[in-house]
Amino acid sequence: MKWKRIKKTIRENPVYLKAGILAAAAVICFVCLYIWDNSREIRTNENGEKILEREENGEDQTRGMKVRIGDKEEEIDVSVSGRKYNAEELKKAFTDAGDKLETLILGENESLDEVRSDLDLITEIPGTGIAVSWQPDRYDVIDSRGCIQEDALTEDGAVVKLTAVLSYEGEKASHEFYIKVFPPVLNSEEQLMEDVESSVVRADEETRTENYMVLPDQVNGEKIQWDYGTETRAAAVLILGSGAAVMLIVSDGQRKKEEEKKQVRQMKLDYPKIVNKFNLYIRAGMTIRRAWFMIAWDYEKKQSGKEGRKAYDEMVYAMHQISGGIPEGECYEKYGMRCNVSSYRKFGALLAQNLRKGSGGLTEILGREAEEAFEDRKNLAKKLGEEAGTKLMIPMFLMLVIVFAIVIIPAFFSIQI
């Protein structure tokens, strides 16, 4: 039953089968590689000494080895330098490398007697460690990287002597051979467009003293029709305008989010003051309504002509609602909902509940709420301080970069090479 359930699961989810095959393949590869890597034995020479073979191409290697000394066993990395050629081997290596070069540098060309595309002038003979540098005798035809200079070429071709300087561990040898470079072979369309461009250049030269240039009307017997090329300015304006519109929408949304975030932060900072004032008025014997109106009136007097604060503005709005005959408890609850901050919702619900059930114990509840609000405000102030410190890191980092630039750039230019 269990096997049938597994088969059903695999049939319904083929990805499990693929994952299982992949995991099995990984396990098999792990086992094979582990056995291979850990079953090797160090070879010995004819004298029975342990040896590590060097790479024939001169490349250095680092091999992980285990060292046992008495009861201790450690793993260390052993560097094995590549094998160097002796004098006779190096002479033969230079000769063989020179013979290979004429084939290795062909690139897309079939023969060095007819070079029509860039050569692949390699900088190292593969598998030998021999470096190569190139010295053509005509840089106006081909440069040291093998790039053909088409402007200096004709259909008769140009003969260039290439000198390959081979170097290995301070030893050098040179190998010279000749190549013949021709202009690249063009297809019919490319050749036609090249003839058109040549005709335009001739027309420009012939009418240099005139107020205008006459465009050729035919080339190679083919009639030419001319028109202005497609301008991309309109598309650029469209793309830029669309991008600006999107950025405007995104930035406006971001701005609104920042304003809402700032407003919520401001309301959280105002909450302890509102609760403390309210609690003070209640302890002085005022009713909830009278205390609310006193806070709202005091705000209206001080805030005349200044930027509003949402928590107090909503209190003023609630005061006008109460004065207009809307039930007091409903106004307090809606005040908390309009502020849309948990502490204000709790405050509004608390006042509405005490109106319905009586104000007994309200001062104690408001006292505890004031203490909690004060603690929340301290934590918020601490968080804002940390955010301000983080924001200061960016200008400090930029100033550090500028200081480094002021110190390093003059020192760099003062170095005499």
Tab-separated table of C-alpha atoms in Angstrom:
chain	number	residue	atom	x	y	z
A	1	MET	CA	0.000	0.000	0.000
A	2	LYS	CA	2.813	2.368	0.837
A	3	TRP	CA	4.526	1.748	-2.544
A	4	LYS	CA	1.227	2.363	-4.371
A	5	ARG	CA	0.815	5.628	-2.502
A	6	ILE	CA	4.345	6.678	-3.488
A	7	LYS	CA	3.680	5.782	-7.155
A	8	LYS	CA	0.460	7.800	-7.108
A	9	THR	CA	2.241	10.792	-5.605
A	10	ILE	CA	4.957	10.638	-8.281
A	11	ARG	CA	2.372	10.265	-11.048
A	12	GLU	CA	0.469	13.318	-9.788
A	13	ASN	CA	3.659	15.348	-9.213
A	14	PRO	CA	6.292	14.495	-11.895
A	15	VAL	CA	8.655	17.020	-10.371
A	16	TYR	CA	9.244	14.598	-7.486
A	17	LEU	CA	10.553	12.008	-9.975
A	18	LYS	CA	12.909	14.525	-11.562
A	19	ALA	CA	14.121	15.648	-8.147
A	20	GLY	CA	14.668	12.034	-7.113
A	21	ILE	CA	16.675	11.249	-10.250
A	22	LEU	CA	18.784	14.380	-9.733
A	23	ALA	CA	19.416	13.502	-6.086
A	24	ALA	CA	20.329	9.908	-7.008
A	25	ALA	CA	22.737	11.145	-9.694
A	26	ALA	CA	24.334	13.509	-7.170
A	27	VAL	CA	24.780	10.647	-4.672
A	28	ILE	CA	26.333	8.382	-7.327
A	29	CYS	CA	28.708	11.152	-8.459
A	30	PHE	CA	29.626	11.853	-4.842
A	31	VAL	CA	30.419	8.218	-4.142
A	32	CYS	CA	32.479	7.794	-7.329
A	33	LEU	CA	34.453	11.005	-6.792
A	34	TYR	CA	35.002	10.249	-3.112
A	35	ILE	CA	36.338	6.792	-3.893
A	36	TRP	CA	38.520	8.160	-6.707
A	37	ASP	CA	39.883	11.087	-4.696
A	38	ASN	CA	40.591	9.077	-1.571
A	39	SER	CA	41.938	5.879	-3.126
A	40	ARG	CA	44.890	7.471	-4.896
A	41	GLU	CA	48.355	6.475	-3.744
A	42	ILE	CA	51.468	8.596	-3.996
A	43	ARG	CA	53.801	7.300	-6.690
A	44	THR	CA	57.412	6.390	-5.968
A	45	ASN	CA	60.545	6.623	-8.099
A	46	GLU	CA	63.087	3.905	-8.747
A	47	ASN	CA	64.700	4.652	-5.361
A	48	GLY	CA	61.421	4.147	-3.539
A	49	GLU	CA	61.037	7.847	-2.732
A	50	LYS	CA	57.596	9.491	-2.685
A	51	ILE	CA	57.162	11.842	-5.641
A	52	LEU	CA	54.717	14.437	-6.997
A	53	GLU	CA	54.808	14.793	-10.769
A	54	ARG	CA	55.142	18.268	-12.288
A	55	GLU	CA	52.951	19.609	-15.083
A	56	GLU	CA	54.697	19.435	-18.460
A	57	ASN	CA	53.289	22.792	-19.623
A	58	GLY	CA	55.085	24.730	-16.887
A	59	GLU	CA	51.967	25.534	-14.872
A	60	ASP	CA	52.212	25.649	-11.083
A	61	GLN	CA	49.858	23.498	-9.034
A	62	THR	CA	48.703	23.286	-5.428
A	63	ARG	CA	47.817	19.851	-4.108
A	64	GLY	CA	46.179	18.940	-0.811
A	65	MET	CA	48.265	16.412	1.108
A	66	LYS	CA	48.007	14.545	4.420
A	67	VAL	CA	51.073	14.560	6.664
A	68	ARG	CA	51.476	11.996	9.454
A	69	ILE	CA	54.212	12.515	12.055
A	70	GLY	CA	53.985	10.062	14.895
A	71	ASP	CA	50.437	10.197	16.239
A	72	LYS	CA	49.694	13.547	14.604
A	73	GLU	CA	48.006	13.959	11.242
A	74	GLU	CA	47.523	17.272	9.423
A	75	GLU	CA	46.344	18.377	5.998
A	76	ILE	CA	48.529	20.932	4.197
A	77	ASP	CA	48.732	22.447	0.717
A	78	VAL	CA	51.891	21.601	-1.215
A	79	SER	CA	52.900	23.899	-4.086
A	80	VAL	CA	54.422	22.079	-7.057
A	81	SER	CA	56.070	24.296	-9.641
A	82	GLY	CA	55.642	23.426	-13.301
A	83	ARG	CA	58.467	21.588	-15.026
A	84	LYS	CA	60.941	23.846	-16.840
A	85	TYR	CA	62.517	23.010	-20.178
A	86	ASN	CA	66.217	22.299	-20.253
A	87	ALA	CA	68.333	24.003	-22.933
A	88	GLU	CA	67.849	21.310	-25.571
A	89	GLU	CA	64.131	20.911	-24.880
A	90	LEU	CA	63.613	24.692	-24.967
A	91	LYS	CA	65.304	24.947	-28.383
A	92	LYS	CA	63.022	22.224	-29.733
A	93	ALA	CA	59.967	23.833	-28.048
A	94	PHE	CA	60.741	27.179	-29.740
A	95	THR	CA	61.087	25.425	-33.109
A	96	ASP	CA	57.829	23.488	-32.698
A	97	ALA	CA	56.028	26.621	-31.502
A	98	GLY	CA	57.184	28.570	-34.550
A	99	ASP	CA	55.888	25.820	-36.848
A	100	LYS	CA	52.507	25.809	-35.112
A	101	LEU	CA	52.049	29.575	-35.181
A	102	GLU	CA	51.220	29.826	-38.873
A	103	THR	CA	48.235	27.533	-38.296
A	104	LEU	CA	47.186	28.867	-34.901
A	105	ILE	CA	46.791	32.484	-36.022
A	106	LEU	CA	44.672	31.861	-39.152
A	107	GLY	CA	41.330	32.633	-37.537
A	108	GLU	CA	38.653	32.549	-40.265
A	109	ASN	CA	41.233	32.681	-43.069
A	110	GLU	CA	42.111	29.585	-45.076
A	111	SER	CA	45.694	30.567	-45.831
A	112	LEU	CA	48.230	33.248	-44.928
A	113	ASP	CA	48.636	33.889	-48.670
A	114	GLU	CA	45.124	35.357	-48.733
A	115	VAL	CA	44.206	37.085	-45.483
A	116	ARG	CA	40.812	38.811	-45.711
A	117	SER	CA	39.683	38.793	-42.043
A	118	ASP	CA	41.389	39.568	-38.726
A	119	LEU	CA	44.132	37.197	-37.581
A	120	ASP	CA	44.088	35.582	-34.132
A	121	LEU	CA	47.509	36.733	-32.915
A	122	ILE	CA	47.708	34.641	-29.739
A	123	THR	CA	49.823	35.743	-26.782
A	124	GLU	CA	50.737	32.243	-25.550
A	125	ILE	CA	51.359	28.883	-27.187
A	126	PRO	CA	48.760	26.522	-25.652
A	127	GLY	CA	50.165	23.868	-23.318
A	128	THR	CA	53.771	25.122	-23.405
A	129	GLY	CA	54.017	28.216	-21.195
A	130	ILE	CA	55.757	30.075	-24.070
A	131	ALA	CA	54.629	33.710	-24.422
A	132	VAL	CA	54.328	35.395	-27.819
A	133	SER	CA	54.491	39.062	-28.840
A	134	TRP	CA	54.007	40.320	-32.404
A	135	GLN	CA	55.793	42.906	-34.542
A	136	PRO	CA	54.299	43.533	-38.022
A	137	ASP	CA	56.433	45.659	-40.368
A	138	ARG	CA	53.361	47.519	-41.695
A	139	TYR	CA	51.087	48.825	-38.965
A	140	ASP	CA	49.057	50.682	-41.603
A	141	VAL	CA	47.853	47.260	-42.883
A	142	ILE	CA	47.591	45.146	-39.712
A	143	ASP	CA	48.233	45.957	-36.044
A	144	SER	CA	49.887	43.865	-33.323
A	145	ARG	CA	46.499	42.388	-32.331
A	146	GLY	CA	45.811	41.082	-35.846
A	147	CYS	CA	43.150	43.652	-36.796
A	148	ILE	CA	43.145	44.560	-40.494
A	149	GLN	CA	43.189	48.268	-41.438
A	150	GLU	CA	40.917	48.309	-44.502
A	151	ASP	CA	41.635	51.892	-45.593
A	152	ALA	CA	45.172	51.059	-46.767
A	153	LEU	CA	44.187	47.943	-48.768
A	154	THR	CA	43.619	47.433	-52.493
A	155	GLU	CA	42.527	44.403	-54.499
A	156	ASP	CA	46.194	43.766	-55.355
A	157	GLY	CA	46.837	42.996	-51.678
A	158	ALA	CA	49.675	44.049	-49.371
A	159	VAL	CA	52.594	41.868	-48.249
A	160	VAL	CA	53.382	42.124	-44.524
A	161	LYS	CA	56.246	40.544	-42.600
A	162	LEU	CA	55.119	39.242	-39.205
A	163	THR	CA	57.735	38.675	-36.493
A	164	ALA	CA	56.725	36.496	-33.551
A	165	VAL	CA	58.947	36.973	-30.488
A	166	LEU	CA	58.834	33.806	-28.356
A	167	SER	CA	59.873	34.098	-24.701
A	168	TYR	CA	60.217	31.602	-21.857
A	169	GLU	CA	61.896	32.169	-18.480
A	170	GLY	CA	64.069	34.990	-19.840
A	171	GLU	CA	65.032	33.095	-23.016
A	172	LYS	CA	63.831	34.483	-26.360
A	173	ALA	CA	63.610	33.392	-29.981
A	174	SER	CA	61.992	34.936	-33.035
A	175	HIS	CA	60.063	33.432	-35.912
A	176	GLU	CA	59.382	35.409	-39.114
A	177	PHE	CA	56.938	34.739	-41.938
A	178	TYR	CA	55.084	36.707	-44.596
A	179	ILE	CA	51.377	37.165	-45.130
A	180	LYS	CA	49.396	38.800	-47.927
A	181	VAL	CA	46.457	40.912	-46.830
A	182	PHE	CA	43.471	41.700	-49.089
A	183	PRO	CA	40.290	43.725	-48.509
A	184	PRO	CA	37.461	41.705	-46.924
A	185	VAL	CA	35.178	39.876	-49.340
A	186	LEU	CA	31.788	41.587	-49.452
A	187	ASN	CA	28.504	40.048	-50.528
A	188	SER	CA	26.457	41.705	-53.258
A	189	GLU	CA	24.460	43.918	-50.886
A	190	GLU	CA	27.529	45.048	-48.921
A	191	GLN	CA	29.408	45.765	-52.152
A	192	LEU	CA	26.477	47.774	-53.521
A	193	MET	CA	26.266	49.918	-50.386
A	194	GLU	CA	30.027	50.476	-50.445
A	195	ASP	CA	29.731	51.676	-54.070
A	196	VAL	CA	26.907	54.020	-53.031
A	197	GLU	CA	29.059	55.485	-50.263
A	198	SER	CA	31.957	55.930	-52.695
A	199	SER	CA	29.616	57.710	-55.147
A	200	VAL	CA	28.429	60.058	-52.401
A	201	VAL	CA	32.027	60.881	-51.442
A	202	ARG	CA	32.875	61.661	-55.083
A	203	ALA	CA	29.761	63.817	-55.443
A	204	ASP	CA	30.744	65.746	-52.328
A	205	GLU	CA	34.273	66.349	-53.631
A	206	GLU	CA	33.033	67.467	-57.046
A	207	THR	CA	30.629	70.080	-55.649
A	208	ARG	CA	32.710	71.547	-52.804
A	209	THR	CA	32.487	75.027	-54.386
A	210	GLU	CA	28.702	74.876	-54.852
A	211	ASN	CA	25.963	75.743	-52.349
A	212	TYR	CA	24.640	72.220	-52.435
A	213	MET	CA	25.700	68.642	-53.144
A	214	VAL	CA	24.024	66.576	-55.869
A	215	LEU	CA	23.143	63.096	-54.710
A	216	PRO	CA	23.924	60.339	-57.252
A	217	ASP	CA	20.801	59.015	-58.973
A	218	GLN	CA	22.250	55.634	-59.941
A	219	VAL	CA	25.118	53.279	-59.171
A	220	ASN	CA	26.250	50.264	-61.193
A	221	GLY	CA	23.206	50.782	-63.430
A	222	GLU	CA	20.840	50.582	-60.455
A	223	LYS	CA	18.500	53.544	-59.878
A	224	ILE	CA	18.760	55.176	-56.449
A	225	GLN	CA	15.897	56.811	-54.576
A	226	TRP	CA	16.759	59.166	-51.758
A	227	ASP	CA	14.776	60.249	-48.717
A	228	TYR	CA	15.600	61.469	-45.242
A	229	GLY	CA	16.287	58.753	-42.692
A	230	THR	CA	13.813	58.031	-39.929
A	231	GLU	CA	14.286	60.454	-37.072
A	232	THR	CA	14.104	58.962	-33.596
A	233	ARG	CA	13.513	62.218	-31.734
A	234	ALA	CA	9.744	61.666	-31.608
A	235	ALA	CA	10.234	58.186	-30.128
A	236	ALA	CA	12.757	59.599	-27.669
A	237	VAL	CA	10.284	62.278	-26.593
A	238	LEU	CA	7.559	59.633	-26.227
A	239	ILE	CA	9.794	57.368	-24.154
A	240	LEU	CA	11.072	60.224	-22.011
A	241	GLY	CA	7.573	61.637	-21.538
A	242	SER	CA	6.121	58.227	-20.631
A	243	GLY	CA	9.002	57.562	-18.288
A	244	ALA	CA	8.582	60.971	-16.675
A	245	ALA	CA	4.833	60.326	-16.259
A	246	VAL	CA	5.478	56.957	-14.626
A	247	MET	CA	8.162	58.470	-12.398
A	248	LEU	CA	5.770	61.285	-11.475
A	249	ILE	CA	3.081	58.796	-10.465
A	250	VAL	CA	5.569	56.668	-8.537
A	251	SER	CA	7.134	59.688	-6.830
A	252	ASP	CA	3.708	61.086	-5.957
A	253	GLY	CA	2.700	57.755	-4.435
A	254	GLN	CA	5.984	57.633	-2.551
A	255	ARG	CA	5.501	61.212	-1.391
A	256	LYS	CA	2.017	60.409	-0.091
A	257	LYS	CA	3.353	57.356	1.743
A	258	GLU	CA	6.091	59.488	3.311
A	259	GLU	CA	3.534	62.130	4.319
A	260	GLU	CA	1.286	59.480	5.864
A	261	LYS	CA	4.248	57.965	7.666
A	262	LYS	CA	5.291	61.401	8.928
A	263	GLN	CA	1.717	62.150	10.024
A	264	VAL	CA	1.433	58.858	11.946
A	265	ARG	CA	4.781	59.539	13.625
A	266	GLN	CA	3.590	63.032	14.587
A	267	MET	CA	0.329	61.627	15.995
A	268	LYS	CA	2.244	59.099	18.093
A	269	LEU	CA	4.372	61.914	19.480
A	270	ASP	CA	1.264	64.005	20.269
A	271	TYR	CA	-0.635	61.182	21.971
A	272	PRO	CA	1.082	61.356	25.404
A	273	LYS	CA	0.443	65.127	25.592
A	274	ILE	CA	-3.255	64.719	24.733
A	275	VAL	CA	-3.768	61.933	27.282
A	276	ASN	CA	-1.872	63.833	30.006
A	277	LYS	CA	-3.888	67.006	29.433
A	278	PHE	CA	-7.129	65.048	29.337
A	279	ASN	CA	-6.265	63.218	32.539
A	280	LEU	CA	-5.341	66.503	34.235
A	281	TYR	CA	-8.676	68.092	33.339
A	282	ILE	CA	-10.629	64.997	34.468
A	283	ARG	CA	-8.780	64.998	37.818
A	284	ALA	CA	-9.673	68.689	38.167
A	285	GLY	CA	-13.339	67.695	38.100
A	286	MET	CA	-14.266	68.418	34.501
A	287	THR	CA	-16.554	66.198	32.491
A	288	ILE	CA	-15.231	64.284	29.481
A	289	ARG	CA	-16.965	66.727	27.136
A	290	ARG	CA	-15.599	69.797	28.924
A	291	ALA	CA	-12.038	68.383	28.963
A	292	TRP	CA	-12.271	67.574	25.246
A	293	PHE	CA	-13.501	71.098	24.438
A	294	MET	CA	-10.757	72.723	26.555
A	295	ILE	CA	-8.011	70.842	24.660
A	296	ALA	CA	-9.611	71.677	21.288
A	297	TRP	CA	-10.073	75.379	22.143
A	298	ASP	CA	-6.508	75.688	23.410
A	299	TYR	CA	-5.197	74.136	20.168
A	300	GLU	CA	-7.303	76.502	18.019
A	301	LYS	CA	-5.882	79.548	19.816
A	302	LYS	CA	-2.225	78.483	19.530
A	303	GLN	CA	-2.432	76.964	16.041
A	304	SER	CA	-3.876	79.990	14.220
A	305	GLY	CA	-1.995	80.332	10.900
A	306	LYS	CA	0.355	77.397	11.596
A	307	GLU	CA	0.567	73.969	9.988
A	308	GLY	CA	-2.072	71.650	11.420
A	309	ARG	CA	-1.540	68.522	13.471
A	310	LYS	CA	-3.942	65.738	12.567
A	311	ALA	CA	-4.697	64.441	16.077
A	312	TYR	CA	-5.714	67.918	17.292
A	313	ASP	CA	-7.504	68.807	14.037
A	314	GLU	CA	-9.639	65.710	14.424
A	315	MET	CA	-10.399	66.723	18.031
A	316	VAL	CA	-11.622	70.122	16.795
A	317	TYR	CA	-13.759	68.391	14.170
A	318	ALA	CA	-15.229	66.068	16.814
A	319	MET	CA	-15.964	69.102	19.038
A	320	HIS	CA	-17.966	70.738	16.257
A	321	GLN	CA	-19.822	67.458	15.665
A	322	ILE	CA	-20.768	67.244	19.366
A	323	SER	CA	-21.842	70.892	19.329
A	324	GLY	CA	-23.997	70.115	16.268
A	325	GLY	CA	-25.963	67.481	18.167
A	326	ILE	CA	-24.260	64.220	17.168
A	327	PRO	CA	-24.097	61.738	20.091
A	328	GLU	CA	-20.954	62.311	22.124
A	329	GLY	CA	-19.900	58.659	22.398
A	330	GLU	CA	-20.256	58.143	18.649
A	331	CYS	CA	-18.046	61.192	18.008
A	332	TYR	CA	-15.281	59.829	20.256
A	333	GLU	CA	-15.336	56.428	18.530
A	334	LYS	CA	-15.292	58.000	15.052
A	335	TYR	CA	-12.392	60.200	16.181
A	336	GLY	CA	-10.311	57.100	16.876
A	337	MET	CA	-11.297	55.572	13.531
A	338	ARG	CA	-10.374	58.766	11.604
A	339	CYS	CA	-6.980	58.925	13.291
A	340	ASN	CA	-6.459	55.270	12.260
A	341	VAL	CA	-3.797	54.660	14.919
A	342	SER	CA	-4.323	51.918	17.503
A	343	SER	CA	-3.679	54.162	20.520
A	344	TYR	CA	-6.246	56.734	19.371
A	345	ARG	CA	-8.815	54.022	18.590
A	346	LYS	CA	-8.310	52.708	22.108
A	347	PHE	CA	-8.627	56.241	23.559
A	348	GLY	CA	-11.874	56.955	21.663
A	349	ALA	CA	-13.391	53.595	22.650
A	350	LEU	CA	-12.386	54.174	26.291
A	351	LEU	CA	-14.175	57.546	26.440
A	352	ALA	CA	-17.285	56.204	24.684
A	353	GLN	CA	-17.432	53.234	27.077
A	354	ASN	CA	-17.110	55.443	30.164
A	355	LEU	CA	-19.927	57.666	28.894
A	356	ARG	CA	-22.196	54.648	28.701
A	357	LYS	CA	-21.135	53.002	31.956
A	358	GLY	CA	-20.130	56.027	34.011
A	359	SER	CA	-16.765	57.724	34.551
A	360	GLY	CA	-15.750	55.825	37.656
A	361	GLY	CA	-12.112	54.733	37.538
A	362	LEU	CA	-11.458	56.791	34.419
A	363	THR	CA	-8.631	58.744	36.019
A	364	GLU	CA	-6.752	55.563	36.961
A	365	ILE	CA	-7.181	54.136	33.469
A	366	LEU	CA	-6.042	57.418	31.867
A	367	GLY	CA	-3.052	57.521	34.236
A	368	ARG	CA	-1.910	54.069	33.143
A	369	GLU	CA	-2.533	55.006	29.507
A	370	ALA	CA	-0.435	58.157	29.944
A	371	GLU	CA	2.466	56.146	31.403
A	372	GLU	CA	2.334	53.617	28.558
A	373	ALA	CA	2.103	56.421	25.989
A	374	PHE	CA	5.138	58.134	27.517
A	375	GLU	CA	7.155	54.913	27.310
A	376	ASP	CA	6.067	54.444	23.679
A	377	ARG	CA	7.146	57.996	22.915
A	378	LYS	CA	10.597	57.396	24.442
A	379	ASN	CA	11.025	54.267	22.320
A	380	LEU	CA	9.887	56.146	19.213
A	381	ALA	CA	12.331	58.987	19.929
A	382	LYS	CA	15.130	56.439	20.325
A	383	LYS	CA	14.175	54.796	17.018
A	384	LEU	CA	14.100	58.165	15.213
A	385	GLY	CA	17.554	58.939	16.593
A	386	GLU	CA	18.904	55.650	15.251
A	387	GLU	CA	17.352	56.332	11.822
A	388	ALA	CA	18.908	59.803	11.769
A	389	GLY	CA	22.313	58.304	12.601
A	390	THR	CA	21.938	55.782	9.773
A	391	LYS	CA	21.011	58.523	7.282
A	392	LEU	CA	24.112	60.495	8.299
A	393	MET	CA	26.305	57.564	7.222
A	394	ILE	CA	25.710	58.319	3.520
A	395	PRO	CA	27.054	61.918	3.539
A	396	MET	CA	29.895	60.800	5.829
A	397	PHE	CA	30.825	58.067	3.361
A	398	LEU	CA	30.703	60.555	0.460
A	399	MET	CA	32.945	62.935	2.409
A	400	LEU	CA	35.380	60.071	3.023
A	401	VAL	CA	35.479	59.307	-0.727
A	402	ILE	CA	36.123	62.991	-1.488
A	403	VAL	CA	38.948	63.117	1.074
A	404	PHE	CA	40.527	59.991	-0.435
A	405	ALA	CA	40.242	61.540	-3.908
A	406	ILE	CA	41.856	64.804	-2.731
A	407	VAL	CA	44.766	62.883	-1.203
A	408	ILE	CA	45.274	60.110	-3.784
A	409	ILE	CA	44.723	61.861	-7.149
A	410	PRO	CA	47.523	64.492	-6.722
A	411	ALA	CA	49.851	61.765	-5.438
A	412	PHE	CA	49.009	59.591	-8.456
A	413	PHE	CA	49.741	62.365	-10.962
A	414	SER	CA	52.983	63.253	-9.167
A	415	ILE	CA	54.410	59.756	-9.771
A	416	GLN	CA	57.111	59.888	-12.416
A	417	ILE	CA	57.076	56.828	-14.680
